[in-house]
PDB file of C-alpha atoms in Angstrom:
ATOM      1  CA  MET A 180     119.625 107.951 133.087  1.00 48.00           C
ATOM      2  CA  ARG A 181     116.421 107.962 135.136  1.00 48.00           C
ATOM      3  CA  THR A 182     116.254 111.748 134.967  1.00 47.00           C
ATOM      4  CA  GLY A 183     116.324 111.539 131.170  1.00 48.00           C
ATOM      5  CA  LEU A 184     113.545 108.944 131.147  1.00 46.00           C
ATOM      6  CA  LEU A 185     111.395 111.014 133.471  1.00 45.00           C
ATOM      7  CA  ALA A 186     111.925 114.073 131.302  1.00 44.00           C
ATOM      8  CA  LEU A 187     111.016 112.058 128.190  1.00 45.00           C
ATOM      9  CA  SER A 188     107.853 110.746 129.848  1.00 48.00           C
ATOM     10  CA  ALA A 189     106.863 114.211 131.055  1.00 43.00           C
ATOM     11  CA  ALA A 190     107.470 115.668 127.594  1.00 43.00           C
ATOM     12  CA  GLY A 191     105.327 112.968 125.996  1.00 47.00           C
ATOM     13  CA  ALA A 192     102.490 113.563 128.446  1.00 43.00           C
ATOM     14  CA  ALA A 193     102.659 117.319 127.892  1.00 39.00           C
ATOM     15  CA  ALA A 194     102.600 116.838 124.122  1.00 41.00           C
ATOM     16  CA  ALA A 195      99.558 114.609 124.403  1.00 41.00           C
ATOM     17  CA  LEU A 196      97.728 117.229 126.458  1.00 37.00           C
ATOM     18  CA  VAL A 197      98.582 120.009 124.008  1.00 36.00           C
ATOM     19  CA  VAL A 198      97.574 117.970 120.957  1.00 39.00           C
ATOM     20  CA  MET A 199      94.290 116.628 122.301  1.00 44.00           C
ATOM     21  CA  PRO A 200      92.010 118.992 124.225  1.00 47.00           C
ATOM     22  CA  VAL A 201      89.765 116.953 126.494  1.00 51.00           C
ATOM     23  CA  THR A 202      87.483 117.519 129.420  1.00 51.00           C
ATOM     24  CA  THR A 203      86.615 115.186 132.223  1.00 49.00           C
ATOM     25  CA  ALA A 204      83.499 115.717 134.293  1.00 45.00           C
ATOM     26  CA  ARG A 205      83.238 113.866 137.601  1.00 43.00           C
ATOM     27  CA  ALA A 206      79.862 112.675 138.866  1.00 44.00           C
ATOM     28  CA  GLU A 207      78.845 112.524 142.515  1.00 45.00           C
ATOM     29  CA  GLY A 208      78.807 108.719 142.422  1.00 54.00           C
ATOM     30  CA  GLY A 209      82.454 108.579 141.352  1.00 67.00           C
ATOM     31  CA  GLY A 210      81.964 108.189 137.599  1.00 83.00           C
ATOM     32  CA  SER A 211      83.385 110.458 134.921  1.00 88.00           C
ATOM     33  CA  ILE A 212      83.008 111.279 131.218  1.00 90.00           C
ATOM     34  CA  THR A 213      86.028 112.224 129.128  1.00 91.00           C
ATOM     35  CA  VAL A 214      85.213 113.940 125.818  1.00 92.00           C
ATOM     36  CA  THR A 215      87.913 114.038 123.129  1.00 91.00           C
ATOM     37  CA  PRO A 216      88.193 116.590 121.623  1.00 91.00           C
ATOM     38  CA  TYR A 217      86.116 118.791 123.884  1.00 85.00           C
ATOM     39  CA  GLY A 218      85.417 121.709 121.523  1.00 91.00           C
ATOM     40  CA  VAL A 219      84.278 120.645 118.059  1.00 93.00           C
ATOM     41  CA  PRO A 220      82.590 122.165 115.032  1.00 94.00           C
ATOM     42  CA  PRO A 221      79.113 120.906 114.103  1.00 93.00           C
ATOM     43  CA  GLY A 222      79.080 117.648 112.126  1.00 93.00           C
ATOM     44  CA  THR A 223      82.230 116.185 113.668  1.00 93.00           C
ATOM     45  CA  GLN A 224      82.781 113.150 115.855  1.00 95.00           C
ATOM     46  CA  VAL A 225      83.863 112.990 119.501  1.00 94.00           C
ATOM     47  CA  ASP A 226      85.164 110.065 121.547  1.00 93.00           C
ATOM     48  CA  LEU A 227      83.513 109.380 124.894  1.00 93.00           C
ATOM     49  CA  ARG A 228      85.228 107.433 127.674  1.00 93.00           C
ATOM     50  CA  VAL A 229      83.115 106.743 130.731  1.00 90.00           C
ATOM     51  CA  SER A 230      84.153 105.330 134.088  1.00 88.00           C
ATOM     52  CA  GLY A 231      81.833 104.510 136.939  1.00 84.00           C
ATOM     53  CA  CYS A 232      79.379 102.107 135.297  1.00 82.00           C
ATOM     54  CA  ASP A 233      79.210  98.759 137.096  1.00 78.00           C
ATOM     55  CA  GLY A 234      78.436  96.751 133.971  1.00 80.00           C
ATOM     56  CA  LYS A 235      79.891  96.604 130.507  1.00 87.00           C
ATOM     57  CA  THR A 236      77.304  98.790 128.781  1.00 89.00           C
ATOM     58  CA  GLY A 237      75.643 102.161 129.060  1.00 89.00           C
ATOM     59  CA  GLN A 238      73.845 104.807 127.023  1.00 92.00           C
ATOM     60  CA  ALA A 239      75.122 108.357 126.384  1.00 92.00           C
ATOM     61  CA  SER A 240      72.819 111.075 125.110  1.00 93.00           C
ATOM     62  CA  SER A 241      73.021 114.791 124.427  1.00 95.00           C
ATOM     63  CA  GLN A 242      71.016 117.402 122.549  1.00 95.00           C
ATOM     64  CA  ALA A 243      74.220 117.955 120.543  1.00 94.00           C
ATOM     65  CA  PHE A 244      74.452 114.331 119.335  1.00 95.00           C
ATOM     66  CA  VAL A 245      72.754 112.943 116.254  1.00 95.00           C
ATOM     67  CA  SER A 246      71.457 110.036 118.343  1.00 94.00           C
ATOM     68  CA  THR A 247      71.914 108.220 121.641  1.00 94.00           C
ATOM     69  CA  VAL A 248      75.070 106.103 121.558  1.00 95.00           C
ATOM     70  CA  ALA A 249      75.689 102.719 123.158  1.00 93.00           C
ATOM     71  CA  LEU A 250      78.794 102.432 125.308  1.00 92.00           C
ATOM     72  CA  ALA A 251      80.899  99.283 125.167  1.00 92.00           C
ATOM     73  CA  PRO A 252      84.087  98.162 126.955  1.00 90.00           C
ATOM     74  CA  SER A 253      87.189 100.000 125.768  1.00 86.00           C
ATOM     75  CA  ALA A 254      89.924  97.830 124.296  1.00 83.00           C
ATOM     76  CA  ASP A 255      92.803  99.742 125.863  1.00 77.00           C
ATOM     77  CA  GLN A 256      91.459 101.127 129.155  1.00 78.00           C
ATOM     78  CA  PRO A 257      89.167 100.030 131.986  1.00 83.00           C
ATOM     79  CA  THR A 258      86.425 102.365 130.735  1.00 87.00           C
ATOM     80  CA  LEU A 259      83.407 102.268 128.477  1.00 91.00           C
ATOM     81  CA  PHE A 260      83.840 103.840 125.035  1.00 93.00           C
ATOM     82  CA  ALA A 261      81.655 105.249 122.259  1.00 93.00           C
ATOM     83  CA  GLU A 262      81.968 107.573 119.307  1.00 94.00           C
ATOM     84  CA  ALA A 263      79.242 110.192 118.969  1.00 95.00           C
ATOM     85  CA  ARG A 264      78.560 112.488 116.024  1.00 95.00           C
ATOM     86  CA  VAL A 265      77.605 116.090 116.753  1.00 94.00           C
ATOM     87  CA  LYS A 266      74.607 117.322 114.733  1.00 94.00           C
ATOM     88  CA  SER A 267      75.607 119.408 111.728  1.00 93.00           C
ATOM     89  CA  SER A 268      72.790 121.767 112.724  1.00 93.00           C
ATOM     90  CA  ALA A 269      73.974 122.174 116.344  1.00 93.00           C
ATOM     91  CA  ALA A 270      74.238 125.814 117.396  1.00 93.00           C
ATOM     92  CA  PRO A 271      77.436 126.969 119.115  1.00 94.00           C
ATOM     93  CA  GLY A 272      77.426 126.462 122.877  1.00 94.00           C
ATOM     94  CA  THR A 273      77.963 123.971 125.682  1.00 95.00           C
ATOM     95  CA  TYR A 274      75.695 120.903 125.740  1.00 96.00           C
ATOM     96  CA  ASN A 275      75.094 118.463 128.581  1.00 94.00           C
ATOM     97  CA  ILE A 276      75.885 114.760 128.194  1.00 93.00           C
ATOM     98  CA  LEU A 277      73.957 112.215 130.235  1.00 92.00           C
ATOM     99  CA  VAL A 278      75.209 108.634 130.708  1.00 91.00           C
ATOM    100  CA  VAL A 279      72.835 106.071 132.191  1.00 89.00           C
ATOM    101  CA  CYS A 280      74.283 102.742 133.283  1.00 86.00           C
ATOM    102  CA  PRO A 281      72.208  99.532 133.564  1.00 83.00           C
ATOM    103  CA  GLY A 282      70.582  99.220 136.964  1.00 75.00           C
ATOM    104  CA  HIS A 283      70.826 102.952 137.683  1.00 73.00           C
ATOM    105  CA  ASP A 284      68.180 105.639 137.377  1.00 71.00           C
ATOM    106  CA  ILE A 285      68.518 109.114 135.878  1.00 73.00           C
ATOM    107  CA  VAL A 286      69.274 110.619 139.300  1.00 72.00           C
ATOM    108  CA  SER A 287      72.499 108.596 139.581  1.00 76.00           C
ATOM    109  CA  ALA A 288      73.453 109.211 135.936  1.00 84.00           C
ATOM    110  CA  ILE A 289      76.958 110.376 135.056  1.00 87.00           C
ATOM    111  CA  ARG A 290      76.967 113.893 133.608  1.00 90.00           C
ATOM    112  CA  GLY A 291      79.418 115.823 131.442  1.00 91.00           C
ATOM    113  CA  THR A 292      79.508 118.456 128.706  1.00 93.00           C
ATOM    114  CA  VAL A 293      80.671 118.979 125.137  1.00 94.00           C
ATOM    115  CA  ARG A 294      81.289 122.353 123.486  1.00 95.00           C
ATOM    116  CA  VAL A 295      80.115 123.026 119.934  1.00 94.00           C
ATOM    117  CA  LEU A 296      82.168 125.724 118.239  1.00 93.00           C
ATOM    118  CA  GLY A 297      80.751 128.261 115.829  1.00 83.00           C
ATOM    119  CA  GLY A 298      82.017 130.865 113.425  1.00 59.00           C
ATOM    120  CA  SER A 299      84.740 129.777 111.022  1.00 51.00           C
ATOM    121  CA  HIS A 300      84.990 126.350 112.681  1.00 48.00           C
ATOM    122  CA  THR A 301      81.825 124.959 111.081  1.00 44.00           C
ATOM    123  CA  VAL A 302      82.225 121.994 108.746  1.00 48.00           C
ATOM    124  CA  ALA A 303      80.467 121.989 105.402  1.00 50.00           C
ATOM    125  CA  PRO A 304      78.118 119.017 105.089  1.00 53.00           C
ATOM    126  CA  THR A 305      79.358 116.349 102.714  1.00 52.00           C
ATOM    127  CA  PRO A 306      77.007 114.119 100.747  1.00 52.00           C
ATOM    128  CA  VAL A 307      76.964 110.468 101.765  1.00 53.00           C
ATOM    129  CA  ALA A 308      75.472 109.148  98.512  1.00 54.00           C
ATOM    130  CA  PRO A 309      75.477 110.314  94.882  1.00 57.00           C
ATOM    131  CA  VAL A 310      72.482 112.299  93.683  1.00 55.00           C
ATOM    132  CA  HIS A 311      70.751 110.935  90.572  1.00 57.00           C
ATOM    133  CA  ALA A 312      70.489 114.166  88.606  1.00 56.00           C
ATOM    134  CA  GLY A 313      71.166 113.015  85.058  1.00 54.00           C
ATOM    135  CA  GLY A 314      74.259 113.907  83.108  1.00 53.00           C
ATOM    136  CA  GLY A 315      75.401 110.321  82.859  1.00 52.00           C
ATOM    137  CA  GLY A 316      78.826 109.588  84.297  1.00 52.00           C
ATOM    138  CA  ALA A 317      79.976 113.221  84.061  1.00 53.00           C
ATOM    139  CA  ALA A 318      78.277 114.220  87.312  1.00 52.00           C
ATOM    140  CA  GLU A 319      79.756 111.240  89.111  1.00 54.00           C
ATOM    141  CA  GLN A 320      83.256 112.029  87.849  1.00 55.00           C
ATOM    142  CA  LEU A 321      82.965 115.683  88.875  1.00 53.00           C
ATOM    143  CA  ALA A 322      81.685 114.725  92.306  1.00 53.00           C
ATOM    144  CA  ALA A 323      84.498 112.205  92.761  1.00 55.00           C
ATOM    145  CA  ALA A 324      87.122 114.754  91.706  1.00 53.00           C
ATOM    146  CA  HIS A 325      85.653 117.352  94.067  1.00 51.00           C
ATOM    147  CA  THR A 326      85.449 115.082  97.130  1.00 50.00           C
ATOM    148  CA  ALA A 327      88.710 113.139  96.613  1.00 48.00           C
ATOM    149  CA  PRO A 328      90.944 115.637  98.497  1.00 50.00           C
ATOM    150  CA  ALA A 329      88.523 115.762 101.427  1.00 48.00           C
ATOM    151  CA  ALA A 330      88.273 111.969 101.546  1.00 45.00           C
ATOM    152  CA  ALA A 331      92.057 111.618 101.425  1.00 46.00           C
ATOM    153  CA  ALA A 332      92.419 114.086 104.307  1.00 48.00           C
ATOM    154  CA  ALA A 333      89.808 112.236 106.351  1.00 50.00           C
ATOM    155  CA  ASP A 334      91.552 108.894 105.867  1.00 56.00           C
ATOM    156  CA  GLY A 335      94.938 110.130 107.058  1.00 59.00           C
ATOM    157  CA  PRO A 336      96.289 109.784 110.578  1.00 69.00           C
ATOM    158  CA  GLY A 337      94.619 111.984 113.147  1.00 73.00           C
ATOM    159  CA  THR A 338      95.098 113.085 116.706  1.00 79.00           C
ATOM    160  CA  ARG A 339      94.344 109.627 118.058  1.00 79.00           C
ATOM    161  CA  HIS A 340      97.115 108.107 115.926  1.00 79.00           C
ATOM    162  CA  ALA A 341      99.597 110.788 117.030  1.00 78.00           C
ATOM    163  CA  VAL A 342      98.891 110.126 120.717  1.00 81.00           C
ATOM    164  CA  ILE A 343      99.158 106.359 120.245  1.00 86.00           C
ATOM    165  CA  GLY A 344     102.493 106.898 118.484  1.00 83.00           C
ATOM    166  CA  LEU A 345     103.773 109.040 121.360  1.00 84.00           C
ATOM    167  CA  VAL A 346     102.731 106.436 123.916  1.00 87.00           C
ATOM    168  CA  LEU A 347     104.373 103.617 121.960  1.00 88.00           C
ATOM    169  CA  ALA A 348     107.574 105.651 121.586  1.00 88.00           C
ATOM    170  CA  ALA A 349     107.646 106.304 125.339  1.00 88.00           C
ATOM    171  CA  VAL A 350     107.137 102.604 126.105  1.00 88.00           C
ATOM    172  CA  ALA A 351     109.922 101.664 123.701  1.00 87.00           C
ATOM    173  CA  ALA A 352     112.276 104.203 125.303  1.00 87.00           C
ATOM    174  CA  VAL A 353     111.572 102.833 128.770  1.00 86.00           C
ATOM    175  CA  ALA A 354     112.125  99.251 127.579  1.00 84.00           C
ATOM    176  CA  VAL A 355     115.472 100.163 125.997  1.00 85.00           C
ATOM    177  CA  ALA A 356     116.562 101.993 129.157  1.00 83.00           C
ATOM    178  CA  PHE A 357     115.702  99.065 131.428  1.00 78.00           C
ATOM    179  CA  ARG A 358     117.496  96.649 129.128  1.00 82.00           C
ATOM    180  CA  SER A 359     120.665  98.747 129.088  1.00 80.00           C
ATOM    181  CA  VAL A 360     120.605  99.028 132.897  1.00 79.00           C
ATOM    182  CA  ARG A 361     120.300  95.246 133.185  1.00 78.00           C
ATOM    183  CA  ARG A 362     123.229  94.712 130.831  1.00 78.00           C
ATOM    184  CA  ARG A 363     125.404  97.098 132.815  1.00 76.00           C
ATOM    185  CA  ARG A 364     124.553  95.356 136.085  1.00 77.00           C
ATOM    186  CA  SER A 365     125.232  91.888 134.671  1.00 76.00           C
ATOM    187  CA  ALA A 366     128.530  93.089 133.147  1.00 75.00           C
ATOM    188  CA  ARG A 367     129.688  94.406 136.543  1.00 74.00           C
ATOM    189  CA  GLN A 368     129.006  91.108 138.308  1.00 72.00           C
TER     190      GLN A 368
END
């Protein structure tokens, strides 16, 4: 029974690693930055998880990001978390990430990298507001019809939801296994 649970846990962990490419960079002071996903096309969003800050805040910056992002405590891990958008104009390559924690200088900053992909991976920019170009409601209806499939795809479950589902399934399997072992032991006594 335990062998089956270990195999299930190992399979879930392997699936999570295959589904979600990440990179973790360790700093000299013991901190680290995890970037998920690590390689992204321009204009997309990455998740940053940072360990090693003493406080509950921090700032992450990169030439690849649209702006500096504020880190806040993560709800599910003992790390700081932020979402950063990669510039739609970012050229392909590897960019440095610098995290500065309160009370620390730039020398003791936590460093990592993010890779911006090029070629066929680039994302077409999408408008964030309608353009007032005349044509009455016709232009609005055409724009809505054109962007509806993209919006529906963006609202669907993503990699994060798949990993959370795998973790919850593994936890449920472990709980069921422990419960059945308890029942067997109590039935024998």
